[in-house]
Amino acid sequence: MELIVAGYVRVRDRRALTDLLAHRGKVLDQLQAVSGINPENAIRAIQDELAVIEAGLEELKPPPGSLPENEWG
């Protein structure tokens, strides 16, 4: 995941990162709803991936005051 995020950061593809973040969030929600097995390891892995993606998005965040707030969010 780190290599994927690093690639998106390198080419400054914020949309790909936000899409990836949304997808991993959905996967996490689905894992948390699973019953009959213990998805603890998978949940932990997805949470780690979400942290990596969020860190990548932070790297792409423009400096304060360079863009109106509504253009970044």
PDB file of N, CA and C in Angstrom:
ATOM      1  N   MET A   1       0.827  -1.191   0.000  1.00  0.00           N
ATOM      2  CA  MET A   1       0.000   0.000   0.000  1.00  0.00           C
ATOM      3  C   MET A   1       0.868   1.251   0.000  1.00  0.00           C
ATOM      4  N   GLU A   2       1.998   1.195   0.742  1.00  0.00           N
ATOM      5  CA  GLU A   2       2.872   2.369   0.783  1.00  0.00           C
ATOM      6  C   GLU A   2       3.371   2.741  -0.609  1.00  0.00           C
ATOM      7  N   LEU A   3       3.702   1.752  -1.422  1.00  0.00           N
ATOM      8  CA  LEU A   3       4.189   2.032  -2.781  1.00  0.00           C
ATOM      9  C   LEU A   3       3.090   2.639  -3.654  1.00  0.00           C
ATOM     10  N   ILE A   4       1.887   2.147  -3.508  1.00  0.00           N
ATOM     11  CA  ILE A   4       0.756   2.687  -4.278  1.00  0.00           C
ATOM     12  C   ILE A   4       0.530   4.148  -3.900  1.00  0.00           C
ATOM     13  N   VAL A   5       0.478   4.410  -2.604  1.00  0.00           N
ATOM     14  CA  VAL A   5       0.249   5.773  -2.132  1.00  0.00           C
ATOM     15  C   VAL A   5       1.405   6.679  -2.563  1.00  0.00           C
ATOM     16  N   ALA A   6       2.633   6.196  -2.438  1.00  0.00           N
ATOM     17  CA  ALA A   6       3.789   6.999  -2.847  1.00  0.00           C
ATOM     18  C   ALA A   6       3.700   7.354  -4.334  1.00  0.00           C
ATOM     19  N   GLY A   7       3.245   6.415  -5.156  1.00  0.00           N
ATOM     20  CA  GLY A   7       3.091   6.685  -6.581  1.00  0.00           C
ATOM     21  C   GLY A   7       2.046   7.757  -6.840  1.00  0.00           C
ATOM     22  N   TYR A   8       0.926   7.675  -6.150  1.00  0.00           N
ATOM     23  CA  TYR A   8      -0.122   8.683  -6.313  1.00  0.00           C
ATOM     24  C   TYR A   8       0.348  10.048  -5.820  1.00  0.00           C
ATOM     25  N   VAL A   9       1.105  10.062  -4.726  1.00  0.00           N
ATOM     26  CA  VAL A   9       1.625  11.332  -4.209  1.00  0.00           C
ATOM     27  C   VAL A   9       2.621  11.908  -5.217  1.00  0.00           C
ATOM     28  N   ARG A  10       3.481  11.055  -5.763  1.00  0.00           N
ATOM     29  CA  ARG A  10       4.490  11.524  -6.709  1.00  0.00           C
ATOM     30  C   ARG A  10       3.851  12.206  -7.925  1.00  0.00           C
ATOM     31  N   VAL A  11       2.736  11.642  -8.424  1.00  0.00           N
ATOM     32  CA  VAL A  11       2.063  12.241  -9.580  1.00  0.00           C
ATOM     33  C   VAL A  11       0.951  13.210  -9.158  1.00  0.00           C
ATOM     34  N   ARG A  12       0.854  13.434  -7.828  1.00  0.00           N
ATOM     35  CA  ARG A  12      -0.105  14.385  -7.252  1.00  0.00           C
ATOM     36  C   ARG A  12      -1.548  14.061  -7.638  1.00  0.00           C
ATOM     37  N   ASP A  13      -1.903  12.772  -7.572  1.00  0.00           N
ATOM     38  CA  ASP A  13      -3.247  12.316  -7.934  1.00  0.00           C
ATOM     39  C   ASP A  13      -4.108  12.193  -6.676  1.00  0.00           C
ATOM     40  N   ARG A  14      -4.603  13.349  -6.226  1.00  0.00           N
ATOM     41  CA  ARG A  14      -5.428  13.398  -5.019  1.00  0.00           C
ATOM     42  C   ARG A  14      -6.717  12.599  -5.175  1.00  0.00           C
ATOM     43  N   ARG A  15      -7.307  12.637  -6.371  1.00  0.00           N
ATOM     44  CA  ARG A  15      -8.555  11.925  -6.600  1.00  0.00           C
ATOM     45  C   ARG A  15      -8.367  10.412  -6.403  1.00  0.00           C
ATOM     46  N   ALA A  16      -7.276   9.873  -6.924  1.00  0.00           N
ATOM     47  CA  ALA A  16      -7.014   8.441  -6.757  1.00  0.00           C
ATOM     48  C   ALA A  16      -6.869   8.100  -5.279  1.00  0.00           C
ATOM     49  N   LEU A  17      -6.212   8.965  -4.524  1.00  0.00           N
ATOM     50  CA  LEU A  17      -6.062   8.715  -3.091  1.00  0.00           C
ATOM     51  C   LEU A  17      -7.398   8.776  -2.362  1.00  0.00           C
ATOM     52  N   THR A  18      -8.235   9.744  -2.704  1.00  0.00           N
ATOM     53  CA  THR A  18      -9.534   9.827  -2.032  1.00  0.00           C
ATOM     54  C   THR A  18     -10.417   8.641  -2.411  1.00  0.00           C
ATOM     55  N   ASP A  19     -10.331   8.182  -3.661  1.00  0.00           N
ATOM     56  CA  ASP A  19     -11.083   6.994  -4.073  1.00  0.00           C
ATOM     57  C   ASP A  19     -10.593   5.761  -3.325  1.00  0.00           C
ATOM     58  N   LEU A  20      -9.282   5.638  -3.201  1.00  0.00           N
ATOM     59  CA  LEU A  20      -8.695   4.507  -2.486  1.00  0.00           C
ATOM     60  C   LEU A  20      -9.102   4.531  -1.017  1.00  0.00           C
ATOM     61  N   LEU A  21      -9.103   5.719  -0.435  1.00  0.00           N
ATOM     62  CA  LEU A  21      -9.520   5.867   0.958  1.00  0.00           C
ATOM     63  C   LEU A  21     -10.979   5.445   1.134  1.00  0.00           C
ATOM     64  N   ALA A  22     -11.843   5.876   0.230  1.00  0.00           N
ATOM     65  CA  ALA A  22     -13.262   5.511   0.309  1.00  0.00           C
ATOM     66  C   ALA A  22     -13.434   3.997   0.160  1.00  0.00           C
ATOM     67  N   HIS A  23     -12.708   3.406  -0.770  1.00  0.00           N
ATOM     68  CA  HIS A  23     -12.818   1.953  -0.991  1.00  0.00           C
ATOM     69  C   HIS A  23     -12.376   1.182   0.248  1.00  0.00           C
ATOM     70  N   ARG A  24     -11.233   1.565   0.807  1.00  0.00           N
ATOM     71  CA  ARG A  24     -10.741   0.871   2.000  1.00  0.00           C
ATOM     72  C   ARG A  24     -11.688   1.088   3.179  1.00  0.00           C
ATOM     73  N   GLY A  25     -12.308   2.248   3.264  1.00  0.00           N
ATOM     74  CA  GLY A  25     -13.296   2.488   4.319  1.00  0.00           C
ATOM     75  C   GLY A  25     -14.477   1.553   4.199  1.00  0.00           C
ATOM     76  N   LYS A  26     -14.931   1.308   2.967  1.00  0.00           N
ATOM     77  CA  LYS A  26     -16.037   0.374   2.739  1.00  0.00           C
ATOM     78  C   LYS A  26     -15.636  -1.046   3.111  1.00  0.00           C
ATOM     79  N   VAL A  27     -14.418  -1.426   2.741  1.00  0.00           N
ATOM     80  CA  VAL A  27     -13.931  -2.764   3.096  1.00  0.00           C
ATOM     81  C   VAL A  27     -13.893  -2.921   4.616  1.00  0.00           C
ATOM     82  N   LEU A  28     -13.425  -1.889   5.305  1.00  0.00           N
ATOM     83  CA  LEU A  28     -13.378  -1.935   6.770  1.00  0.00           C
ATOM     84  C   LEU A  28     -14.778  -2.088   7.349  1.00  0.00           C
ATOM     85  N   ASP A  29     -15.725  -1.336   6.850  1.00  0.00           N
ATOM     86  CA  ASP A  29     -17.115  -1.459   7.322  1.00  0.00           C
ATOM     87  C   ASP A  29     -17.642  -2.869   7.122  1.00  0.00           C
ATOM     88  N   GLN A  30     -17.349  -3.461   5.970  1.00  0.00           N
ATOM     89  CA  GLN A  30     -17.812  -4.819   5.684  1.00  0.00           C
ATOM     90  C   GLN A  30     -17.153  -5.824   6.623  1.00  0.00           C
ATOM     91  N   LEU A  31     -15.878  -5.666   6.871  1.00  0.00           N
ATOM     92  CA  LEU A  31     -15.183  -6.583   7.776  1.00  0.00           C
ATOM     93  C   LEU A  31     -15.724  -6.485   9.191  1.00  0.00           C
ATOM     94  N   GLN A  32     -16.048  -5.281   9.614  1.00  0.00           N
ATOM     95  CA  GLN A  32     -16.558  -5.099  10.972  1.00  0.00           C
ATOM     96  C   GLN A  32     -17.953  -5.684  11.134  1.00  0.00           C
ATOM     97  N   ALA A  33     -18.650  -5.900  10.030  1.00  0.00           N
ATOM     98  CA  ALA A  33     -20.000  -6.468  10.092  1.00  0.00           C
ATOM     99  C   ALA A  33     -20.003  -7.992   9.973  1.00  0.00           C
ATOM    100  N   VAL A  34     -18.838  -8.577   9.752  1.00  0.00           N
ATOM    101  CA  VAL A  34     -18.746 -10.034   9.568  1.00  0.00           C
ATOM    102  C   VAL A  34     -18.999 -10.740  10.885  1.00  0.00           C
ATOM    103  N   SER A  35     -19.741 -11.824  10.795  1.00  0.00           N
ATOM    104  CA  SER A  35     -19.942 -12.661  11.979  1.00  0.00           C
ATOM    105  C   SER A  35     -19.547 -14.094  11.629  1.00  0.00           C
ATOM    106  N   GLY A  36     -19.223 -14.864  12.625  1.00  0.00           N
ATOM    107  CA  GLY A  36     -18.872 -16.258  12.407  1.00  0.00           C
ATOM    108  C   GLY A  36     -17.379 -16.500  12.258  1.00  0.00           C
ATOM    109  N   ILE A  37     -16.605 -15.445  12.008  1.00  0.00           N
ATOM    110  CA  ILE A  37     -15.147 -15.553  11.964  1.00  0.00           C
ATOM    111  C   ILE A  37     -14.573 -14.353  12.701  1.00  0.00           C
ATOM    112  N   ASN A  38     -13.304 -14.414  12.971  1.00  0.00           N
ATOM    113  CA  ASN A  38     -12.654 -13.291  13.632  1.00  0.00           C
ATOM    114  C   ASN A  38     -11.839 -12.514  12.605  1.00  0.00           C
ATOM    115  N   PRO A  39     -12.350 -11.377  12.145  1.00  0.00           N
ATOM    116  CA  PRO A  39     -11.649 -10.601  11.120  1.00  0.00           C
ATOM    117  C   PRO A  39     -10.628  -9.613  11.703  1.00  0.00           C
ATOM    118  N   GLU A  40     -10.212  -9.825  12.952  1.00  0.00           N
ATOM    119  CA  GLU A  40      -9.364  -8.861  13.652  1.00  0.00           C
ATOM    120  C   GLU A  40      -8.087  -8.509  12.874  1.00  0.00           C
ATOM    121  N   ASN A  41      -7.388  -9.493  12.339  1.00  0.00           N
ATOM    122  CA  ASN A  41      -6.141  -9.224  11.606  1.00  0.00           C
ATOM    123  C   ASN A  41      -6.410  -8.421  10.332  1.00  0.00           C
ATOM    124  N   ALA A  42      -7.476  -8.766   9.625  1.00  0.00           N
ATOM    125  CA  ALA A  42      -7.824  -8.042   8.397  1.00  0.00           C
ATOM    126  C   ALA A  42      -8.226  -6.604   8.725  1.00  0.00           C
ATOM    127  N   ILE A  43      -8.964  -6.421   9.801  1.00  0.00           N
ATOM    128  CA  ILE A  43      -9.375  -5.080  10.221  1.00  0.00           C
ATOM    129  C   ILE A  43      -8.146  -4.248  10.552  1.00  0.00           C
ATOM    130  N   ARG A  44      -7.206  -4.827  11.280  1.00  0.00           N
ATOM    131  CA  ARG A  44      -5.986  -4.110  11.638  1.00  0.00           C
ATOM    132  C   ARG A  44      -5.199  -3.712  10.382  1.00  0.00           C
ATOM    133  N   ALA A  45      -5.119  -4.627   9.412  1.00  0.00           N
ATOM    134  CA  ALA A  45      -4.396  -4.341   8.168  1.00  0.00           C
ATOM    135  C   ALA A  45      -5.055  -3.193   7.404  1.00  0.00           C
ATOM    136  N   ILE A  46      -6.385  -3.205   7.325  1.00  0.00           N
ATOM    137  CA  ILE A  46      -7.101  -2.140   6.625  1.00  0.00           C
ATOM    138  C   ILE A  46      -6.922  -0.817   7.353  1.00  0.00           C
ATOM    139  N   GLN A  47      -6.958  -0.839   8.673  1.00  0.00           N
ATOM    140  CA  GLN A  47      -6.756   0.392   9.438  1.00  0.00           C
ATOM    141  C   GLN A  47      -5.354   0.958   9.190  1.00  0.00           C
ATOM    142  N   ASP A  48      -4.352   0.075   9.097  1.00  0.00           N
ATOM    143  CA  ASP A  48      -2.996   0.521   8.782  1.00  0.00           C
ATOM    144  C   ASP A  48      -2.945   1.142   7.388  1.00  0.00           C
ATOM    145  N   GLU A  49      -3.635   0.520   6.421  1.00  0.00           N
ATOM    146  CA  GLU A  49      -3.666   1.057   5.061  1.00  0.00           C
ATOM    147  C   GLU A  49      -4.353   2.420   5.027  1.00  0.00           C
ATOM    148  N   LEU A  50      -5.425   2.578   5.786  1.00  0.00           N
ATOM    149  CA  LEU A  50      -6.110   3.870   5.851  1.00  0.00           C
ATOM    150  C   LEU A  50      -5.175   4.954   6.383  1.00  0.00           C
ATOM    151  N   ALA A  51      -4.366   4.617   7.376  1.00  0.00           N
ATOM    152  CA  ALA A  51      -3.421   5.588   7.928  1.00  0.00           C
ATOM    153  C   ALA A  51      -2.391   6.001   6.875  1.00  0.00           C
ATOM    154  N   VAL A  52      -1.930   5.042   6.072  1.00  0.00           N
ATOM    155  CA  VAL A  52      -0.962   5.339   5.015  1.00  0.00           C
ATOM    156  C   VAL A  52      -1.591   6.257   3.966  1.00  0.00           C
ATOM    157  N   ILE A  53      -2.828   5.961   3.578  1.00  0.00           N
ATOM    158  CA  ILE A  53      -3.523   6.779   2.573  1.00  0.00           C
ATOM    159  C   ILE A  53      -3.750   8.190   3.101  1.00  0.00           C
ATOM    160  N   GLU A  54      -4.187   8.304   4.348  1.00  0.00           N
ATOM    161  CA  GLU A  54      -4.418   9.627   4.937  1.00  0.00           C
ATOM    162  C   GLU A  54      -3.117  10.425   5.013  1.00  0.00           C
ATOM    163  N   ALA A  55      -2.003   9.757   5.303  1.00  0.00           N
ATOM    164  CA  ALA A  55      -0.713  10.444   5.333  1.00  0.00           C
ATOM    165  C   ALA A  55      -0.355  10.951   3.932  1.00  0.00           C
ATOM    166  N   GLY A  56      -0.661  10.161   2.910  1.00  0.00           N
ATOM    167  CA  GLY A  56      -0.416  10.593   1.537  1.00  0.00           C
ATOM    168  C   GLY A  56      -1.242  11.809   1.172  1.00  0.00           C
ATOM    169  N   LEU A  57      -2.493  11.816   1.596  1.00  0.00           N
ATOM    170  CA  LEU A  57      -3.342  12.975   1.343  1.00  0.00           C
ATOM    171  C   LEU A  57      -2.807  14.217   2.053  1.00  0.00           C
ATOM    172  N   GLU A  58      -2.274  14.051   3.237  1.00  0.00           N
ATOM    173  CA  GLU A  58      -1.688  15.184   3.960  1.00  0.00           C
ATOM    174  C   GLU A  58      -0.506  15.764   3.195  1.00  0.00           C
ATOM    175  N   GLU A  59       0.282  14.884   2.558  1.00  0.00           N
ATOM    176  CA  GLU A  59       1.424  15.361   1.770  1.00  0.00           C
ATOM    177  C   GLU A  59       0.973  16.226   0.599  1.00  0.00           C
ATOM    178  N   LEU A  60      -0.207  15.932   0.064  1.00  0.00           N
ATOM    179  CA  LEU A  60      -0.706  16.687  -1.077  1.00  0.00           C
ATOM    180  C   LEU A  60      -1.470  17.943  -0.681  1.00  0.00           C
ATOM    181  N   LYS A  61      -1.736  18.095   0.588  1.00  0.00           N
ATOM    182  CA  LYS A  61      -2.505  19.250   1.054  1.00  0.00           C
ATOM    183  C   LYS A  61      -1.731  20.531   0.757  1.00  0.00           C
ATOM    184  N   PRO A  62      -2.401  21.507   0.146  1.00  0.00           N
ATOM    185  CA  PRO A  62      -1.709  22.765  -0.161  1.00  0.00           C
ATOM    186  C   PRO A  62      -1.362  23.525   1.117  1.00  0.00           C
ATOM    187  N   PRO A  63      -0.343  24.367   1.044  1.00  0.00           N
ATOM    188  CA  PRO A  63       0.013  25.163   2.223  1.00  0.00           C
ATOM    189  C   PRO A  63      -1.162  26.041   2.657  1.00  0.00           C
ATOM    190  N   PRO A  64      -1.286  26.313   3.950  1.00  0.00           N
ATOM    191  CA  PRO A  64      -2.373  27.164   4.443  1.00  0.00           C
ATOM    192  C   PRO A  64      -2.389  28.507   3.721  1.00  0.00           C
ATOM    193  N   GLY A  65      -3.572  28.915   3.315  1.00  0.00           N
ATOM    194  CA  GLY A  65      -3.749  30.199   2.670  1.00  0.00           C
ATOM    195  C   GLY A  65      -3.506  30.212   1.173  1.00  0.00           C
ATOM    196  N   SER A  66      -3.038  29.078   0.604  1.00  0.00           N
ATOM    197  CA  SER A  66      -2.747  29.075  -0.825  1.00  0.00           C
ATOM    198  C   SER A  66      -3.994  28.835  -1.670  1.00  0.00           C
ATOM    199  N   LEU A  67      -4.997  28.194  -1.118  1.00  0.00           N
ATOM    200  CA  LEU A  67      -6.265  27.948  -1.806  1.00  0.00           C
ATOM    201  C   LEU A  67      -7.408  28.238  -0.861  1.00  0.00           C
ATOM    202  N   PRO A  68      -8.535  28.666  -1.371  1.00  0.00           N
ATOM    203  CA  PRO A  68      -9.717  28.776  -0.498  1.00  0.00           C
ATOM    204  C   PRO A  68     -10.048  27.401   0.082  1.00  0.00           C
ATOM    205  N   GLU A  69     -10.469  27.376   1.327  1.00  0.00           N
ATOM    206  CA  GLU A  69     -10.731  26.116   2.027  1.00  0.00           C
ATOM    207  C   GLU A  69     -11.691  25.212   1.270  1.00  0.00           C
ATOM    208  N   ASN A  70     -12.706  25.759   0.614  1.00  0.00           N
ATOM    209  CA  ASN A  70     -13.703  24.938  -0.063  1.00  0.00           C
ATOM    210  C   ASN A  70     -13.142  24.271  -1.316  1.00  0.00           C
ATOM    211  N   GLU A  71     -12.000  24.720  -1.825  1.00  0.00           N
ATOM    212  CA  GLU A  71     -11.423  24.077  -3.007  1.00  0.00           C
ATOM    213  C   GLU A  71     -10.607  22.850  -2.637  1.00  0.00           C
ATOM    214  N   TRP A  72     -10.244  22.710  -1.396  1.00  0.00           N
ATOM    215  CA  TRP A  72      -9.472  21.535  -1.002  1.00  0.00           C
ATOM    216  C   TRP A  72     -10.373  20.450  -0.439  1.00  0.00           C
ATOM    217  N   GLY A  73     -11.365  20.804   0.353  1.00  0.00           N
ATOM    218  CA  GLY A  73     -12.202  19.818   1.017  1.00  0.00           C
ATOM    219  C   GLY A  73     -13.116  19.171   0.106  1.00  0.00           C
TER     220      GLY A  73
END
